[in-house]
Coordinates of C-alpha atoms in Angstrom, one line a residue:
Chain A
M1 CA 134.8 94.2 58.8
S2 CA 130.7 94.2 60.2
K3 CA 128.3 96.2 57.7
P4 CA 127.9 99.5 59.9
I5 CA 124.5 99.4 61.7
I6 CA 124.7 103.7 62.5
Q7 CA 126.1 105.9 60.1
M8 CA 126.8 109.5 60.6
I9 CA 127.4 111.4 58.0
G10 CA 128.6 115.0 57.8
V11 CA 125.4 115.9 60.7
N12 CA 124.7 119.9 61.0
K13 CA 121.4 120.6 63.8
W14 CA 119.9 123.8 64.1
Y15 CA 117.7 125.3 67.2
G16 CA 116.9 128.5 65.3
T17 CA 119.5 130.0 64.8
F18 CA 121.6 128.5 67.9
K19 CA 123.9 125.5 65.9
A20 CA 123.9 121.6 68.0
L21 CA 126.1 119.7 65.9
T22 CA 128.2 120.7 63.6
S23 CA 129.9 118.2 60.6
V24 CA 129.1 115.2 62.8
N25 CA 130.7 111.6 61.2
F26 CA 131.5 108.9 63.3
T27 CA 129.8 104.9 62.9
V28 CA 129.0 102.6 64.8
N29 CA 128.8 98.6 63.5
K30 CA 127.5 95.7 65.5
G31 CA 129.3 94.5 68.6
D32 CA 130.5 98.7 68.9
K33 CA 130.6 100.0 73.0
I34 CA 130.9 103.4 72.2
V35 CA 130.9 106.0 75.3
V36 CA 130.0 109.8 74.6
C37 CA 131.3 112.1 76.6
G38 CA 131.3 116.0 77.1
P39 CA 130.0 119.4 79.0
S40 CA 127.2 119.9 79.2
G41 CA 125.1 121.7 76.4
S42 CA 127.5 120.0 74.6
G43 CA 125.6 118.3 71.7
K44 CA 126.0 114.8 72.9
S45 CA 121.8 114.0 74.0
T46 CA 121.0 115.9 70.9
M47 CA 123.2 113.9 69.1
I48 CA 122.7 109.7 70.1
R49 CA 118.3 111.5 69.7
T50 CA 119.2 112.0 66.3
L51 CA 119.9 108.4 66.0
N52 CA 116.0 107.3 66.2
W53 CA 115.3 110.3 65.4
L54 CA 113.8 111.5 68.3
E55 CA 115.5 115.1 66.7
A56 CA 116.0 115.9 63.6
H57 CA 119.0 116.7 61.4
Q58 CA 119.3 119.2 58.9
E59 CA 121.8 118.1 56.9
G60 CA 124.2 115.9 56.1
K61 CA 123.1 111.5 56.7
I62 CA 122.2 110.0 59.3
I63 CA 121.7 105.4 58.1
V64 CA 120.5 103.5 60.9
N65 CA 120.0 100.1 59.9
G66 CA 120.8 100.6 56.3
I67 CA 117.7 103.3 56.0
E68 CA 118.3 106.4 55.7
M69 CA 116.5 108.8 58.3
H70 CA 114.6 112.4 56.6
K71 CA 111.8 114.3 56.9
K72 CA 109.7 112.2 54.7
M73 CA 110.7 108.8 55.4
K74 CA 107.7 106.7 56.0
N75 CA 109.3 104.1 57.6
V76 CA 111.0 105.8 60.4
D77 CA 109.3 103.3 63.2
E78 CA 110.6 100.9 61.3
V79 CA 114.0 101.2 62.4
R80 CA 113.1 102.3 65.8
M81 CA 111.8 99.5 66.4
D82 CA 114.9 97.3 66.2
V83 CA 117.5 100.8 68.1
G84 CA 115.9 100.5 71.7
M85 CA 116.3 104.1 73.8
V86 CA 117.1 104.4 77.0
F87 CA 116.5 107.8 78.7
Q88 CA 117.6 109.5 82.0
H89 CA 114.3 109.9 84.1
F90 CA 113.2 106.0 82.3
N91 CA 110.3 107.4 81.2
L92 CA 108.5 104.4 81.8
F93 CA 104.7 104.0 81.6
P94 CA 103.3 104.8 85.2
H95 CA 99.8 103.7 84.7
M96 CA 101.2 99.8 83.7
T97 CA 102.9 97.6 85.8
V98 CA 106.5 96.3 84.7
L99 CA 105.0 94.0 82.3
Q100 CA 102.8 95.4 81.3
N101 CA 105.2 97.5 80.1
L102 CA 107.8 95.8 79.0
M103 CA 105.1 93.1 77.1
A104 CA 103.5 96.8 75.4
G105 CA 105.9 97.4 72.9
P106 CA 106.1 93.5 72.0
M107 CA 102.3 92.9 71.1
W108 CA 101.8 96.1 70.2
V109 CA 104.2 96.8 67.3
R110 CA 105.8 92.8 66.5
G111 CA 102.8 91.9 67.6
I112 CA 103.6 89.5 69.4
K113 CA 101.8 86.7 71.1
E114 CA 100.4 87.3 75.0
D115 CA 102.6 84.1 75.7
E116 CA 105.6 84.3 74.2
A117 CA 105.5 88.3 75.6
R118 CA 105.4 87.6 78.9
S119 CA 108.1 85.0 78.7
T120 CA 110.3 86.9 77.4
A121 CA 108.9 90.0 79.9
M122 CA 109.9 87.6 82.2
K123 CA 113.6 86.7 80.2
F124 CA 114.6 89.7 80.4
L125 CA 113.3 91.4 84.4
E126 CA 115.2 88.2 85.4
R127 CA 118.0 89.2 82.9
V128 CA 118.2 92.4 85.3
R129 CA 117.3 90.8 88.4
I130 CA 114.0 92.5 89.4
P131 CA 111.5 89.0 88.1
E132 CA 109.7 89.2 91.8
Q133 CA 108.7 93.1 91.2
A134 CA 106.8 92.5 87.9
K135 CA 103.4 93.1 89.4
K136 CA 104.1 96.0 90.6
F137 CA 104.1 99.6 88.8
P138 CA 106.3 101.8 88.1
G139 CA 105.9 104.6 90.8
Q140 CA 107.3 101.8 93.7
L141 CA 110.3 101.4 92.7
S142 CA 113.5 103.0 93.8
G143 CA 115.5 104.9 91.3
G144 CA 118.1 102.4 89.8
Q145 CA 115.3 99.5 89.4
Q146 CA 113.0 101.7 87.3
Q147 CA 115.8 102.2 85.0
R148 CA 117.1 98.7 84.7
V149 CA 112.8 97.9 84.3
A150 CA 113.8 100.7 81.6
I151 CA 116.6 99.0 80.1
A152 CA 114.6 95.4 79.5
R153 CA 111.4 96.9 78.3
S154 CA 114.3 98.5 76.4
L155 CA 116.0 94.5 75.5
C156 CA 112.1 93.1 75.0
M157 CA 112.3 94.8 71.7
K158 CA 115.0 92.3 70.1
P159 CA 116.8 95.9 69.5
K160 CA 119.9 95.7 67.0
V161 CA 121.3 98.7 68.7
M162 CA 121.0 100.2 72.4
L163 CA 120.9 103.6 73.5
F164 CA 121.3 105.1 76.3
D165 CA 121.3 108.9 77.4
E166 CA 122.7 110.1 80.4
P167 CA 120.8 106.0 82.4
T168 CA 122.7 106.9 86.0
S169 CA 122.8 110.9 86.1
A170 CA 119.0 111.2 87.0
L171 CA 120.0 108.5 90.0
D172 CA 120.6 108.5 93.6
P173 CA 124.5 108.0 93.7
E174 CA 124.2 104.6 95.5
M175 CA 122.1 103.2 93.0
V176 CA 123.9 104.0 90.2
S177 CA 125.7 100.7 90.6
E178 CA 123.4 98.4 90.0
V179 CA 122.4 100.2 86.6
L180 CA 126.3 100.2 85.1
D181 CA 126.0 96.9 86.3
T182 CA 123.2 95.8 84.1
M183 CA 124.6 97.9 81.2
I184 CA 127.7 96.0 81.6
E185 CA 126.4 92.2 81.1
L186 CA 124.9 93.8 78.4
A187 CA 127.8 94.9 77.1
K188 CA 129.1 91.9 77.8
D189 CA 127.0 90.0 75.6
G190 CA 128.0 91.4 72.5
M191 CA 125.2 94.4 73.1
T192 CA 126.1 97.0 70.3
M193 CA 125.3 100.2 72.8
V194 CA 125.9 103.5 72.6
C195 CA 126.0 105.5 76.0
V196 CA 126.5 109.1 77.0
T197 CA 127.4 109.0 79.7
H198 CA 129.8 110.4 82.7
E199 CA 130.7 107.0 84.2
M200 CA 134.0 107.1 83.5
G201 CA 134.8 103.3 85.0
F202 CA 132.3 102.3 82.8
A203 CA 133.8 103.5 80.0
K204 CA 137.2 102.0 80.5
A205 CA 135.4 98.9 81.8
V206 CA 133.5 98.2 78.3
A207 CA 133.8 100.7 75.9
D208 CA 135.9 100.3 71.9
R209 CA 135.8 104.0 71.4
V210 CA 134.5 106.7 73.1
I211 CA 134.3 109.5 71.7
F212 CA 134.2 113.2 73.0
M213 CA 132.3 115.9 72.2
D214 CA 132.0 119.9 73.0
E215 CA 130.1 122.8 71.6
G216 CA 128.6 120.3 69.2
S217 CA 131.1 118.5 67.4
I218 CA 133.6 115.7 67.7
I219 CA 136.2 116.8 68.7
E220 CA 137.9 113.6 70.4
E221 CA 137.7 109.9 69.5
S222 CA 140.1 107.1 70.9
D223 CA 140.1 104.2 72.7
P224 CA 139.7 104.5 76.3
V225 CA 143.8 103.5 77.3
N226 CA 145.1 106.3 74.8
F227 CA 141.2 108.7 75.7
F228 CA 142.3 108.5 79.3
D229 CA 145.7 108.0 78.9
N230 CA 147.0 110.4 76.2
P231 CA 144.0 112.7 75.6
Q232 CA 144.7 114.9 72.1
N233 CA 142.8 117.9 72.5
P234 CA 143.3 120.3 75.4
R235 CA 139.6 120.6 75.8
T236 CA 139.7 116.8 76.4
Q237 CA 142.6 117.4 78.5
N238 CA 140.6 120.1 80.6
F239 CA 137.5 118.7 81.1
L240 CA 139.6 114.8 82.2
S241 CA 140.7 116.9 84.9
Q242 CA 138.1 118.4 86.2
I243 CA 135.5 114.8 85.8
L244 CA 138.9 113.1 87.5
Q245 CA 140.1 115.1 90.0
H246 CA 137.9 113.4 92.5
Chain B
M1 CA 91.7 122.8 103.8
L2 CA 94.6 125.8 103.5
F3 CA 97.7 125.7 105.7
A4 CA 96.7 125.0 109.3
D5 CA 99.1 127.1 111.9
T6 CA 100.1 125.6 114.6
V7 CA 99.3 128.2 116.5
V8 CA 95.1 128.3 118.1
P9 CA 93.8 131.8 118.3
D10 CA 90.7 131.7 120.7
P11 CA 87.9 131.5 118.0
A12 CA 86.1 135.1 117.2
V13 CA 82.6 133.4 118.3
H14 CA 84.3 132.8 121.7
K15 CA 85.7 136.1 122.5
P16 CA 83.4 138.0 124.7
K17 CA 83.8 141.5 122.9
V18 CA 82.8 140.4 119.8
M19 CA 79.5 138.1 120.9
A20 CA 78.4 141.6 122.8
I21 CA 78.4 143.6 119.7
M22 CA 77.3 140.4 117.7
L23 CA 73.8 140.8 120.5
A24 CA 74.0 144.5 120.7
A25 CA 73.3 143.9 116.5
S26 CA 71.3 141.1 116.0
F27 CA 69.3 142.9 119.3
V28 CA 68.9 145.7 117.0
I29 CA 68.2 144.4 113.7
F30 CA 65.6 141.9 115.2
S31 CA 63.6 144.8 117.2
L32 CA 63.5 146.6 113.8
M33 CA 61.8 143.4 112.1
G34 CA 59.0 144.8 114.5
L35 CA 58.1 140.5 114.4
N36 CA 55.6 140.8 117.1
D37 CA 52.4 140.0 114.5
T38 CA 54.8 136.6 113.4
V39 CA 54.2 133.7 114.8
L40 CA 57.6 134.4 117.2
G41 CA 54.8 137.1 118.9
E42 CA 52.6 134.2 120.2
F43 CA 54.9 132.4 121.3
M44 CA 56.1 135.1 123.6
R45 CA 52.0 135.8 124.1
P46 CA 52.3 134.6 128.4
A47 CA 54.8 137.6 128.6
I48 CA 54.0 140.3 126.1
G49 CA 50.1 140.4 125.9
E50 CA 48.1 140.8 123.1
P51 CA 50.9 140.0 120.3
T52 CA 49.7 142.6 118.1
E53 CA 49.5 145.7 120.6
S54 CA 51.8 145.2 122.8
G55 CA 53.7 147.5 120.6
L56 CA 57.2 148.7 120.8
F57 CA 58.0 146.6 123.9
G58 CA 56.8 143.4 122.2
N59 CA 59.2 144.2 119.2
L60 CA 62.0 145.0 122.0
A61 CA 60.8 141.8 124.4
I62 CA 60.5 139.5 120.8
G63 CA 64.6 141.3 119.8
L64 CA 65.7 140.3 122.6
V65 CA 65.0 137.3 123.6
I66 CA 66.2 136.5 119.8
S67 CA 69.5 137.8 119.7
M68 CA 70.0 136.3 123.2
L69 CA 68.9 133.1 121.6
F70 CA 70.9 132.8 118.2
T71 CA 74.2 134.4 120.1
G72 CA 74.0 131.3 122.3
N73 CA 73.9 129.0 119.6
I74 CA 76.8 130.6 118.4
V75 CA 78.9 130.2 121.1
L76 CA 77.5 127.1 121.8
I77 CA 78.6 125.5 117.8
G78 CA 81.8 127.2 118.8
F79 CA 83.1 124.4 121.5
L80 CA 81.6 121.8 119.0
P81 CA 84.7 119.5 116.7
F82 CA 85.3 120.8 112.6
R83 CA 82.6 118.1 111.4
I84 CA 79.4 118.5 114.1
Q85 CA 80.6 122.0 114.2
V86 CA 79.9 121.6 110.1
L87 CA 76.6 119.6 110.2
V88 CA 75.1 122.2 112.5
V89 CA 75.6 124.8 110.5
W90 CA 74.0 122.9 107.4
L91 CA 71.2 121.5 109.8
E92 CA 70.1 125.3 110.9
L93 CA 70.4 127.3 107.9
L94 CA 68.6 124.1 105.9
L95 CA 65.8 124.3 108.4
L96 CA 65.3 128.3 108.5
F97 CA 65.5 127.5 104.9
L98 CA 62.8 125.6 104.6
A99 CA 60.7 127.6 106.8
F100 CA 61.4 130.2 104.6
F101 CA 59.4 128.3 101.9
Y102 CA 56.8 126.9 104.8
S103 CA 56.3 130.3 104.9
F104 CA 54.7 131.5 101.9
G105 CA 51.5 128.4 102.4
L106 CA 52.7 125.7 100.1
D107 CA 49.8 123.9 98.9
F108 CA 51.4 120.0 100.1
A109 CA 48.8 118.7 98.4
F110 CA 49.1 119.6 95.0
I111 CA 52.7 119.1 95.3
R112 CA 52.4 115.2 96.6
S113 CA 50.4 114.6 93.5
K114 CA 52.6 116.0 91.0
V115 CA 55.9 115.1 92.7
W116 CA 56.3 111.8 90.8
F117 CA 55.3 112.2 87.9
M118 CA 57.7 115.3 88.1
I119 CA 60.3 112.2 88.8
S120 CA 59.8 110.0 86.7
Q121 CA 59.2 111.8 83.8
G122 CA 61.0 114.9 84.6
V123 CA 64.2 114.1 86.3
F124 CA 64.2 111.0 83.6
T125 CA 64.2 112.9 80.6
T126 CA 66.7 115.8 82.4
L127 CA 69.5 112.8 83.8
Y128 CA 69.0 110.8 80.0
I129 CA 69.7 114.2 78.3
S130 CA 72.3 114.9 80.8
A131 CA 73.8 112.0 80.6
I132 CA 73.9 111.6 76.4
S133 CA 74.6 115.0 76.1
I134 CA 77.8 114.7 78.0
T135 CA 79.0 111.2 76.7
L136 CA 79.3 112.9 73.3
A137 CA 80.6 115.6 74.5
S138 CA 83.2 113.9 75.5
I139 CA 83.7 111.9 71.8
V140 CA 83.9 114.9 70.1
A141 CA 86.0 116.7 73.2
I142 CA 88.9 114.6 72.5
F143 CA 89.2 114.7 68.8
G144 CA 88.8 118.3 69.3
A145 CA 92.0 118.1 71.8
V146 CA 93.7 116.6 69.3
A147 CA 92.9 118.4 66.1
K148 CA 93.7 121.8 68.6
L149 CA 96.8 120.7 69.1
S150 CA 98.1 119.4 65.7
S151 CA 99.9 121.0 63.4
N152 CA 98.2 121.0 60.5
G153 CA 96.7 124.1 59.7
F154 CA 93.1 123.0 58.6
A155 CA 92.5 120.3 61.7
Y156 CA 93.8 123.2 64.3
A157 CA 91.5 126.2 62.8
I158 CA 88.3 124.1 62.2
A159 CA 88.6 123.2 66.4
S160 CA 89.1 126.6 66.7
F161 CA 86.5 127.5 64.9
Y162 CA 84.2 125.7 66.7
T163 CA 85.2 125.6 70.5
S164 CA 85.3 129.6 69.6
F165 CA 81.7 129.7 68.2
F166 CA 80.1 127.6 70.2
R167 CA 81.7 128.7 73.6
G168 CA 80.9 132.6 72.6
L169 CA 77.1 132.3 71.9
P170 CA 74.5 131.7 75.0
L171 CA 73.3 127.9 75.5
L172 CA 70.2 129.2 75.1
M173 CA 71.1 130.5 72.7
Q174 CA 71.6 127.4 70.3
V175 CA 69.6 125.6 71.7
Y176 CA 66.8 128.1 69.3
L177 CA 69.2 128.6 66.5
I178 CA 69.5 124.5 66.1
Y179 CA 65.9 122.9 66.9
L180 CA 64.4 126.2 65.1
G181 CA 67.5 126.9 62.4
L182 CA 68.0 123.1 61.3
P183 CA 64.4 122.7 60.0
Q184 CA 64.8 125.7 57.2
L185 CA 67.4 123.8 55.8
G186 CA 65.0 121.6 55.4
Y187 CA 66.0 118.9 58.6
V188 CA 62.7 118.6 61.3
I189 CA 64.8 118.0 64.4
D190 CA 63.2 116.6 67.2
A191 CA 62.8 118.3 70.4
V192 CA 65.3 115.9 72.3
P193 CA 67.8 115.2 69.9
A194 CA 67.5 119.3 69.3
G195 CA 68.6 119.3 72.9
I196 CA 70.6 116.6 73.2
L197 CA 72.8 118.4 70.5
A198 CA 72.5 121.8 71.5
L199 CA 74.4 120.5 74.6
T200 CA 76.8 118.5 72.9
L201 CA 78.0 121.2 71.6
C202 CA 78.5 123.6 73.9
Y203 CA 79.4 121.0 76.5
G204 CA 82.3 119.5 73.7
A205 CA 83.9 122.8 73.6
Y206 CA 84.3 123.1 76.4
M207 CA 85.5 120.4 76.4
T208 CA 87.7 120.4 74.3
E209 CA 89.6 122.4 76.5
I210 CA 89.6 120.5 79.9
F211 CA 90.7 117.4 77.2
R212 CA 93.3 119.9 75.6
A213 CA 94.7 120.2 78.6
G214 CA 94.7 117.1 80.3
I215 CA 96.8 116.5 77.3
Q216 CA 99.1 118.7 77.5
S217 CA 99.9 117.8 80.9
I218 CA 101.1 115.0 80.0
N219 CA 104.9 114.8 80.7
K220 CA 107.1 115.2 76.7
G221 CA 108.9 111.5 78.2
Q222 CA 106.4 109.3 77.8
W223 CA 105.7 110.2 73.7
E224 CA 109.5 109.4 73.7
A225 CA 109.2 106.6 75.0
S226 CA 106.2 105.9 73.1
R227 CA 107.8 106.6 69.9
S228 CA 110.7 105.4 71.0
M229 CA 110.1 101.9 70.6
G230 CA 108.2 102.2 67.0
F231 CA 103.9 103.3 68.9
K232 CA 102.1 105.2 66.0
F233 CA 100.8 108.0 66.6
G234 CA 96.9 106.3 67.3
L235 CA 98.6 103.9 69.4
T236 CA 100.3 106.7 71.9
M237 CA 97.6 108.1 71.8
R238 CA 95.0 105.8 73.0
R239 CA 96.7 103.4 75.5
I240 CA 99.8 106.1 77.2
I241 CA 98.8 109.3 76.6
L242 CA 94.6 109.0 77.4
P243 CA 94.9 106.6 80.5
Q244 CA 97.2 109.1 82.0
A245 CA 95.3 111.8 81.4
M246 CA 92.1 110.4 82.4
P247 CA 92.4 111.5 86.4
L248 CA 93.5 115.0 85.1
I249 CA 90.7 114.9 82.8
I250 CA 87.6 113.3 85.5
P251 CA 87.3 115.7 87.7
P252 CA 86.8 118.4 85.8
T253 CA 84.2 116.5 83.4
G254 CA 82.0 115.6 86.9
N255 CA 82.0 119.4 87.3
Q256 CA 80.2 119.3 84.0
F257 CA 78.2 117.1 83.9
I258 CA 76.5 118.3 87.2
A259 CA 76.6 121.7 85.1
M260 CA 74.5 120.7 82.2
L261 CA 71.9 118.6 84.4
K262 CA 71.0 122.7 85.3
D263 CA 71.7 123.4 82.1
S264 CA 70.1 121.2 80.4
S265 CA 66.7 122.9 81.6
L266 CA 67.4 124.9 78.7
V267 CA 65.6 122.9 76.3
S268 CA 62.8 123.4 77.9
V269 CA 61.9 126.1 76.2
I270 CA 61.7 124.1 72.9
G271 CA 59.7 121.8 74.6
V272 CA 61.2 118.9 76.1
W273 CA 59.8 117.6 79.5
E274 CA 62.3 117.9 81.4
L275 CA 62.3 119.0 84.8
M276 CA 62.2 122.7 84.1
F277 CA 59.0 122.6 81.7
L278 CA 57.5 120.7 84.3
A279 CA 57.7 122.4 86.5
R280 CA 56.7 125.9 84.4
T281 CA 53.6 123.9 83.2
L282 CA 52.1 122.0 85.8
G283 CA 51.8 124.5 88.1
N284 CA 50.4 127.0 85.8
K285 CA 46.7 125.7 84.9
D286 CA 46.0 125.2 89.1
F287 CA 48.3 129.3 89.2
K288 CA 50.5 127.0 91.1
H289 CA 53.9 127.8 90.2
M290 CA 55.2 128.5 93.3
E291 CA 54.6 124.9 94.5
M292 CA 56.1 123.7 90.9
L293 CA 59.2 126.2 90.9
I294 CA 59.8 125.0 94.8
T295 CA 59.5 121.5 93.9
A296 CA 61.7 121.2 90.8
A297 CA 64.6 123.6 92.9
L298 CA 65.0 121.6 95.9
I299 CA 65.0 118.2 93.4
Y300 CA 67.2 120.0 90.8
W301 CA 69.4 120.5 93.4
C302 CA 69.2 117.1 95.8
L303 CA 70.7 115.4 92.4
T304 CA 73.1 117.7 91.7
M305 CA 74.6 117.4 96.0
C306 CA 74.6 113.0 94.9
L307 CA 76.3 113.7 92.0
E308 CA 79.4 116.1 93.8
V309 CA 79.5 113.4 96.2
I310 CA 80.6 111.2 93.3
Q311 CA 82.3 112.9 92.4
S312 CA 84.4 113.7 95.1
R313 CA 84.9 109.8 95.3
I314 CA 86.0 109.0 92.3
E315 CA 88.4 112.6 92.5
R316 CA 89.5 111.0 95.6
H317 CA 90.1 107.5 94.0
Y318 CA 92.1 109.0 91.8
R319 CA 93.8 110.7 94.0
T320 CA 94.8 107.0 95.5
I321 CA 95.5 105.9 92.0
S322 CA 97.8 108.7 90.9
H323 CA 100.0 108.4 93.7

């Protein structure tokens, strides 16, 4: 039994009086690939953003990489260094070239030498299959390419776990598969991943577990075969029938 | 330019009715001005005889000629393409303007004897005071902006007090307060540092708002991406946010520099030998006030025009790299 990288224990979160997360419990072990889905406004983005504490929770415990996340913590950056995050809107740094985007984190945060950072960056650019774009600026790339750069940028930090917050939702349809292919490869290489996504094909292909959320709580959590073929909760059934009917 | 529609109506200056009205109106106006005792009357001497004795007839004749020239000129310019139109109208206005100054009967020999000193001493001082002040004001503005965006109550209170105070007082008063007030507290301050301090504090307050708006306009996602990789606040600000905010900050800062160049004339009141001070003092002894004031005015104008050109270049530069 491997040691958990992420643990959420009875997590509650409010935005003012609105309750965004209600007693969320789950565990991510090393090597797990977890897909989180649910209707919009169900709290899945909020949940994934509490994992590296871009959003704060108010009750319960979130333990990442052995460190408990809380308001007074001094070492939040230490946790964040080891937790890669890929955003819906890429959030690349538009004033820096692709290569600079990839080298910034290792050099500025991890204190890695420029040459080494460059070779690592090129290695990951090759892995996401766009080494020829290294000298371009993010604005010159397509959405799919930008998202692959964003994935490579996170990988350059050598994270222990990767968080994906709807990584394909802002893409044109023909670009979704190139990003998913990259993510599938990453999964096969053994990366620990938590993905908020509506791409059910991706979930079937790589997920160890699928989590279904609604109204801020986890409604159902099971392996993909059971999740898709034999959903237990009526809300899950309803959701699946809506997104799978096309 | 504003949105240009595809349908192009005749320009007003090519409509006979409009031009007839303009001709009539200008005829009345020029005739009423009674121009027969001016240089124009001299030009018309062959037609109207002795100008000063030509009376109503002379005025009407001059009015007719001038109004026809005026209206004809406008109709002709109406045929030109946009850029040349702009150029011609500019030149004509400039000539009229210079002719207006010329009509004061200025002493050009006096101007020539002083103008080099005005430039070497006055322009130089004006420029270096403005340049130092805008640089310091930018630094003040960065800190002011960060403080104004901070969740720290002390920082926000101090910054907003500062901007409120220095934006709320006339700059002239700040100049006096610093130059005359600081010695009261035991710090004797020279005129130039006092002037620079006043300009810095005043413009720093305005530019705090420019920097704040620039920083705020950067997408929240940039912060999230930076923080999610473990960048600390200062690093994120320095390497990610400010470089992106600069294209938004620099154009209005250029504007502030142009404004400051003119406002630096206010430090003349404490005896700094900049352009305005020289304009007031050099002409005093010989009662040639107008000569020096007009010279200084033209120098200011030339300086700001140069800066405006540079400013629009910078703006274009940042527009092109941000796309």
